[in-house]
Coordinates of C-alpha atoms and ligand atoms in Angstrom, one line a residue:
M1 CA 45.5 -17.1 -9.7
D2 CA 43.4 -15.8 -7.0
V3 CA 41.2 -17.8 -4.8
M4 CA 38.3 -16.7 -6.3
Q5 CA 39.4 -17.3 -9.9
E6 CA 40.8 -20.6 -8.6
I7 CA 37.3 -21.5 -7.5
G8 CA 35.8 -20.1 -11.2
S9 CA 38.1 -22.5 -13.0
S10 CA 37.5 -25.4 -10.7
L11 CA 33.9 -24.9 -10.6
R12 CA 33.9 -24.5 -14.8
N13 CA 36.1 -28.3 -14.5
G14 CA 33.2 -29.3 -12.9
D15 CA 35.5 -30.2 -9.8
A16 CA 33.2 -30.1 -7.2
K17 CA 35.6 -31.9 -4.5
K18 CA 38.3 -28.8 -5.5
V19 CA 35.3 -26.0 -5.2
A20 CA 34.2 -27.3 -1.8
E21 CA 38.0 -27.2 -0.8
L22 CA 38.3 -23.9 -2.3
V23 CA 35.3 -22.5 -0.3
Q24 CA 36.7 -23.9 2.6
Q25 CA 40.0 -22.4 2.2
A26 CA 38.4 -18.5 1.4
I27 CA 36.0 -19.2 4.5
D28 CA 38.8 -20.3 6.6
D29 CA 40.8 -17.3 5.5
G30 CA 37.7 -15.1 6.4
V31 CA 36.4 -14.1 3.1
P32 CA 33.0 -12.5 3.4
A33 CA 30.5 -15.3 2.2
E34 CA 29.1 -12.7 -0.3
E35 CA 32.4 -12.4 -2.2
I36 CA 33.0 -16.1 -2.8
L37 CA 29.4 -16.7 -3.6
N38 CA 29.4 -13.3 -6.1
N39 CA 33.3 -13.3 -7.1
G40 CA 34.1 -17.2 -7.6
L41 CA 31.0 -19.3 -7.5
M42 CA 28.5 -17.1 -9.6
S43 CA 31.9 -15.7 -11.8
G44 CA 32.5 -19.3 -12.7
M45 CA 28.9 -20.2 -13.8
K46 CA 28.3 -16.9 -15.8
V47 CA 31.1 -18.7 -17.9
V48 CA 29.9 -22.1 -17.8
G49 CA 26.7 -20.1 -19.4
V50 CA 28.6 -18.7 -22.1
L51 CA 30.9 -21.5 -23.2
F52 CA 27.4 -23.7 -23.2
R53 CA 25.6 -21.1 -25.3
D54 CA 28.8 -20.7 -27.9
H55 CA 28.4 -24.6 -27.7
E56 CA 32.3 -25.0 -26.8
I57 CA 31.0 -27.5 -23.7
F58 CA 27.3 -29.6 -23.4
L59 CA 25.1 -30.1 -20.8
P60 CA 26.5 -33.3 -18.8
E61 CA 29.7 -30.4 -18.0
V62 CA 27.2 -27.9 -17.6
L63 CA 25.4 -30.7 -15.1
L64 CA 29.0 -31.2 -13.5
A65 CA 29.0 -27.6 -12.6
A66 CA 26.0 -27.2 -11.3
R67 CA 27.2 -29.8 -8.9
A68 CA 30.2 -28.4 -8.4
M69 CA 28.1 -25.1 -7.4
T70 CA 26.0 -26.9 -5.0
A71 CA 28.9 -28.3 -3.6
G72 CA 30.7 -24.7 -2.8
V73 CA 27.1 -23.2 -1.4
D74 CA 26.4 -25.5 0.5
L75 CA 29.5 -24.9 2.6
L76 CA 28.2 -21.2 2.7
K77 CA 24.3 -21.5 3.2
P78 CA 25.4 -21.5 7.3
L79 CA 27.0 -18.0 7.0
L80 CA 24.2 -16.5 3.9
A81 CA 21.5 -17.7 6.1
G82 CA 23.2 -16.6 9.3
G83 CA 22.2 -17.4 13.2
D84 CA 19.0 -17.9 14.1
V85 CA 16.5 -15.0 13.8
P86 CA 12.7 -14.8 14.8
T87 CA 10.1 -15.8 12.2
I88 CA 8.8 -12.6 10.2
G89 CA 6.7 -14.5 8.0
K90 CA 5.8 -17.4 5.8
V91 CA 6.9 -17.6 1.4
V92 CA 6.4 -20.6 -0.9
I93 CA 9.3 -20.9 -3.4
G94 CA 9.5 -22.9 -6.6
T95 CA 10.7 -23.2 -10.1
A96 CA 8.2 -22.5 -12.7
K97 CA 6.3 -25.7 -14.4
G98 CA 8.7 -27.2 -17.1
D99 CA 12.1 -25.8 -15.6
L100 CA 14.9 -27.5 -14.3
H101 CA 17.1 -24.6 -12.8
D102 CA 16.6 -24.4 -9.1
I103 CA 20.5 -23.3 -8.3
G104 CA 19.0 -19.5 -7.7
K105 CA 15.8 -20.5 -6.2
N106 CA 17.5 -22.2 -3.9
L107 CA 20.1 -19.1 -3.0
V108 CA 16.9 -17.1 -3.2
G109 CA 15.8 -19.7 -0.4
I110 CA 18.7 -19.1 1.7
M111 CA 18.8 -15.7 2.5
L112 CA 15.0 -15.6 2.8
K113 CA 15.6 -18.1 5.4
G114 CA 18.6 -15.8 6.9
A115 CA 16.2 -12.8 7.1
G116 CA 13.4 -14.4 9.0
F117 CA 10.9 -15.9 6.7
E118 CA 10.0 -19.5 6.5
V119 CA 9.9 -21.0 3.3
V120 CA 8.2 -23.8 2.4
D121 CA 10.1 -24.7 -1.0
L122 CA 8.5 -26.7 -3.2
G123 CA 11.4 -27.7 -5.9
N124 CA 11.2 -27.1 -9.2
D125 CA 8.6 -27.9 -12.2
V126 CA 5.8 -26.6 -9.8
T127 CA 2.5 -26.2 -11.4
A128 CA 0.3 -23.0 -10.7
E129 CA -2.0 -25.3 -8.7
R130 CA 0.4 -26.7 -6.3
F131 CA 2.1 -22.9 -5.7
V132 CA -1.2 -21.7 -5.0
D133 CA -2.7 -24.6 -3.0
A134 CA 0.5 -24.7 -0.9
A135 CA 0.2 -21.1 0.1
L136 CA -3.5 -21.7 1.2
D137 CA -2.4 -24.7 2.8
S138 CA 0.6 -23.2 4.6
G139 CA -0.9 -19.6 5.0
A140 CA 1.9 -18.1 2.8
K141 CA 0.9 -14.5 2.2
V142 CA 3.8 -14.1 -0.6
I143 CA 4.7 -16.6 -3.6
G144 CA 8.0 -16.5 -5.0
I145 CA 8.6 -18.0 -8.4
S146 CA 12.2 -18.7 -10.4
A147 CA 12.3 -18.9 -14.0
L148 CA 15.8 -19.7 -16.2
L149 CA 14.1 -20.5 -19.4
T150 CA 12.8 -18.0 -21.6
T151 CA 10.1 -20.7 -22.6
T152 CA 9.3 -21.4 -18.9
M153 CA 8.4 -18.0 -18.4
S154 CA 4.7 -18.0 -19.5
S155 CA 4.1 -20.5 -16.3
M156 CA 4.8 -17.6 -14.3
K157 CA 1.9 -15.7 -15.9
D158 CA -0.4 -18.9 -15.0
V159 CA 0.3 -18.6 -11.5
V160 CA -0.2 -15.0 -11.3
D161 CA -3.6 -15.5 -13.4
L162 CA -4.4 -18.8 -10.8
V163 CA -4.5 -16.4 -7.9
R164 CA -6.8 -13.9 -9.5
E165 CA -9.0 -16.8 -10.7
R166 CA -9.4 -17.9 -7.3
G167 CA -9.9 -14.5 -5.7
L168 CA -6.6 -14.4 -3.9
D169 CA -5.4 -11.3 -5.2
G170 CA -4.4 -8.8 -2.0
E171 CA -4.3 -11.5 0.4
I172 CA -1.3 -13.6 -1.8
R173 CA 1.2 -11.3 -3.2
T174 CA 3.8 -13.1 -6.5
I175 CA 7.4 -12.2 -7.1
V176 CA 9.2 -13.4 -10.0
G177 CA 12.9 -13.5 -11.1
G178 CA 15.4 -15.5 -12.7
A179 CA 18.0 -15.0 -15.4
P180 CA 15.9 -14.0 -18.4
V181 CA 13.1 -12.3 -16.8
S182 CA 12.6 -8.3 -16.0
K183 CA 10.7 -6.2 -14.1
D184 CA 8.8 -5.1 -17.3
F185 CA 8.2 -8.8 -17.5
A186 CA 6.7 -8.6 -13.9
D187 CA 4.5 -5.9 -15.2
E188 CA 3.4 -7.1 -18.0
I189 CA 1.7 -10.7 -16.5
G190 CA 0.4 -8.7 -13.1
A191 CA 3.0 -9.8 -10.4
D192 CA 3.3 -8.1 -7.7
A193 CA 7.0 -7.9 -7.5
Y194 CA 10.6 -8.5 -9.4
G195 CA 13.7 -10.0 -7.8
Y196 CA 16.7 -9.1 -9.5
D197 CA 19.3 -11.1 -7.1
A198 CA 18.6 -12.9 -4.3
A199 CA 19.3 -10.0 -2.0
S200 CA 16.6 -8.1 -4.2
A201 CA 14.1 -10.9 -3.5
V202 CA 14.2 -10.9 0.4
E203 CA 14.0 -6.8 -0.1
Q204 CA 10.7 -7.3 -2.5
V205 CA 9.5 -10.3 -0.2
K206 CA 9.6 -8.2 3.1
A207 CA 8.1 -5.3 1.5
L208 CA 5.1 -7.7 -0.1
A209 CA 4.6 -8.9 3.6
G210 CA 4.4 -5.7 4.6
V211 CA 7.3 -6.5 7.5
Ligands
B1M301 CO1 20.7 -24.6 -18.5 N1 19.9 -23.0 -19.5 N2 19.2 -26.1 -19.5 N3 21.3 -26.1 -17.2 N4 22.0 -23.8 -17.7 C1 20.3 -21.6 -19.2 C2 19.6 -21.1 -18.3 C3 20.8 -20.7 -20.6 C4 20.8 -19.7 -20.5 C5 22.2 -21.3 -21.0 C6 22.6 -20.7 -22.3 O1 22.5 -21.4 -23.3 N5 23.6 -19.6 -22.3 C7 19.8 -21.6 -21.8 C8 18.6 -21.0 -21.7 C9 18.3 -20.4 -22.6 C10 17.1 -19.8 -22.4 O2 15.7 -20.0 -22.5 N6 16.5 -18.6 -23.6 C11 19.5 -23.2 -20.8 C12 19.5 -24.1 -21.3 C13 19.1 -23.7 -22.8 C14 19.2 -25.3 -20.7 C15 18.5 -26.3 -21.9 C16 16.9 -26.5 -22.3 C17 19.4 -27.4 -22.4 C18 19.1 -28.6 -22.9 O3 18.3 -29.6 -22.3 N7 19.6 -28.9 -24.4 C19 17.9 -27.8 -20.5 C20 16.6 -26.9 -19.4 C21 16.1 -28.3 -18.7 C22 14.6 -28.0 -18.3 O4 14.7 -26.6 -17.2 N8 13.6 -28.3 -18.4 C23 19.1 -27.0 -19.0 C24 19.7 -27.7 -17.9 C25 20.4 -27.1 -17.2 C26 21.1 -28.3 -16.1 C27 20.0 -29.6 -15.9 C28 22.3 -28.7 -16.9 C29 21.4 -26.9 -15.3 C30 20.7 -26.7 -14.0 C31 21.1 -27.7 -13.0 C32 20.7 -26.9 -11.8 O5 19.5 -25.8 -11.9 N9 19.8 -27.8 -10.7 C33 21.7 -26.0 -16.2 C34 22.5 -24.8 -16.0 C35 23.5 -24.7 -14.5 C36 22.9 -23.2 -16.6 C37 23.3 -22.2 -16.0 C38 25.0 -22.2 -17.2 C39 23.7 -21.9 -14.8 C40 22.3 -21.2 -14.2 C41 22.5 -21.2 -12.6 O6 22.3 -22.1 -12.1 N10 23.0 -19.8 -12.2 C42 22.3 -21.1 -17.3 C43 22.9 -20.1 -17.9 C44 22.6 -18.6 -17.3 O7 22.1 -18.7 -16.4 N11 24.2 -17.9 -17.5 C45 21.7 -22.1 -18.1 C46 23.6 -19.4 -11.4 C47 22.0 -18.6 -10.4 C48 22.8 -19.0 -9.1 O8 21.8 -18.0 -11.0 O9 19.1 -18.8 -11.8 O10 20.2 -16.7 -12.3 P1 20.2 -17.8 -11.3 O11 19.7 -17.1 -10.2 C49 19.9 -15.6 -9.9 C50 19.0 -14.7 -10.4 O12 18.5 -14.8 -11.3 C51 18.0 -14.4 -9.1 O13 18.7 -14.9 -8.0 C52 19.9 -15.9 -8.5 C53 20.9 -15.4 -7.7 O14 21.7 -14.1 -7.7 N12 17.1 -15.5 -9.2 C54 15.7 -14.7 -8.9 C55 16.7 -16.7 -9.6 N13 14.8 -16.6 -9.4 C56 14.8 -15.7 -8.5 C57 13.5 -15.8 -7.9 C58 13.2 -14.8 -7.5 C59 14.3 -13.7 -7.7 C60 15.4 -13.4 -7.9 O15 12.1 -14.2 -6.7 C61 11.1 -15.5 -6.4

C-alpha cells in the first residue's frame, strides 16, 4: 500500500494520529499538498461517505473520520495557503443554516486566504441574517455559502433572497457550493456564482470581486 492509500485507510479507521503522521511523512517526502489532499484525505473521505450511505458504518465512525481529516488538513494548511500575500478583498463564508458540515467550507477558506482574501468565517449553521449582517459590518463584497445536505440547500436561497430584499444585489455577490450543489441549482436560486471545489471557488470569488 502506498502512503496515499495508507492515509485513506487510516482516515476511514478514524485514526487521527496515524493520519497526521502519514501526512507529515508525505510532506517531508516532498509530495505536493494538493496531491496529499486529493489522493489521500479526500479519497478516504469519499469512501467514508459511501460506507455511511450503505449503513456499513455509523455516525460515530464518520465523526472520527472527520476529526482525522481535520488533523491532516491542519498540517497542509500552511502549504495550501502559501506565504504572505497582499490582501485583495474580503469574503464572508459559512455553512448554511441547519448544516454542521464544515470541512469543505474550511478548505475553501484556506484557499481564499492563500489567494489573498481576508476571510470572515462565520462557522456552521449560519442564518441568512448573520451572513448579510456580517458582510455589511465587515465591508465584504462576497458571501460564500456551503451546504452538504439536500435539506439545507434551501437555506442558501434565503441568503440570496435577503441580499435582494435589502437592496444589496450588485453590491454584495453570492457564491454557493458543496457536494449536493450544482451550477443549475445556483442559477435556479439566483446566486451569482457556483464553486465546484475549493480551487474553482477561488477563481469565481476573484471574478465576483473584480480582482
Ligand atoms: Co454527514 N452527510 N451527516 N456528517 N457527511 C453527508 C453529507 C452524506 C452525503 C453522507 C451519505 O449519506 N453518503 C449525507 C447527506 C445526504 C443528503 O443530504 N442527501 C450526510 C448525512 C445524512 C448526515 C446527517 C443527517 C447524519 C445523521 O445525523 N443521521 C448529519 C447531519 C448533521 C447536520 O449537518 N445537521 C451528518 C453529520 C456528519 C458529521 C458531523 C458526522 C460529519 C461532519 C463533520 C464536519 O464537517 N465537521 C459528516 C461527514 C464527515 C460527512 C461526509 C462523510 C463527508 C463530508 C466531507 O467533509 N467531505 C459526507 C459524505 C460525502 O460528502 N461524500 C456526509 C470532504 C470535504 C472536503 O468535501 O464538503 O464536499 P466537501 O467540500 C468540497 C466541495 O463540495 C466544495 O469544495 C470542497 C473541497 O473540494 N465546496 C465548496 C464545499 N463548500 C463549498 C463552498 C463553495 C464552493 C465550493 O463556495 C462558497
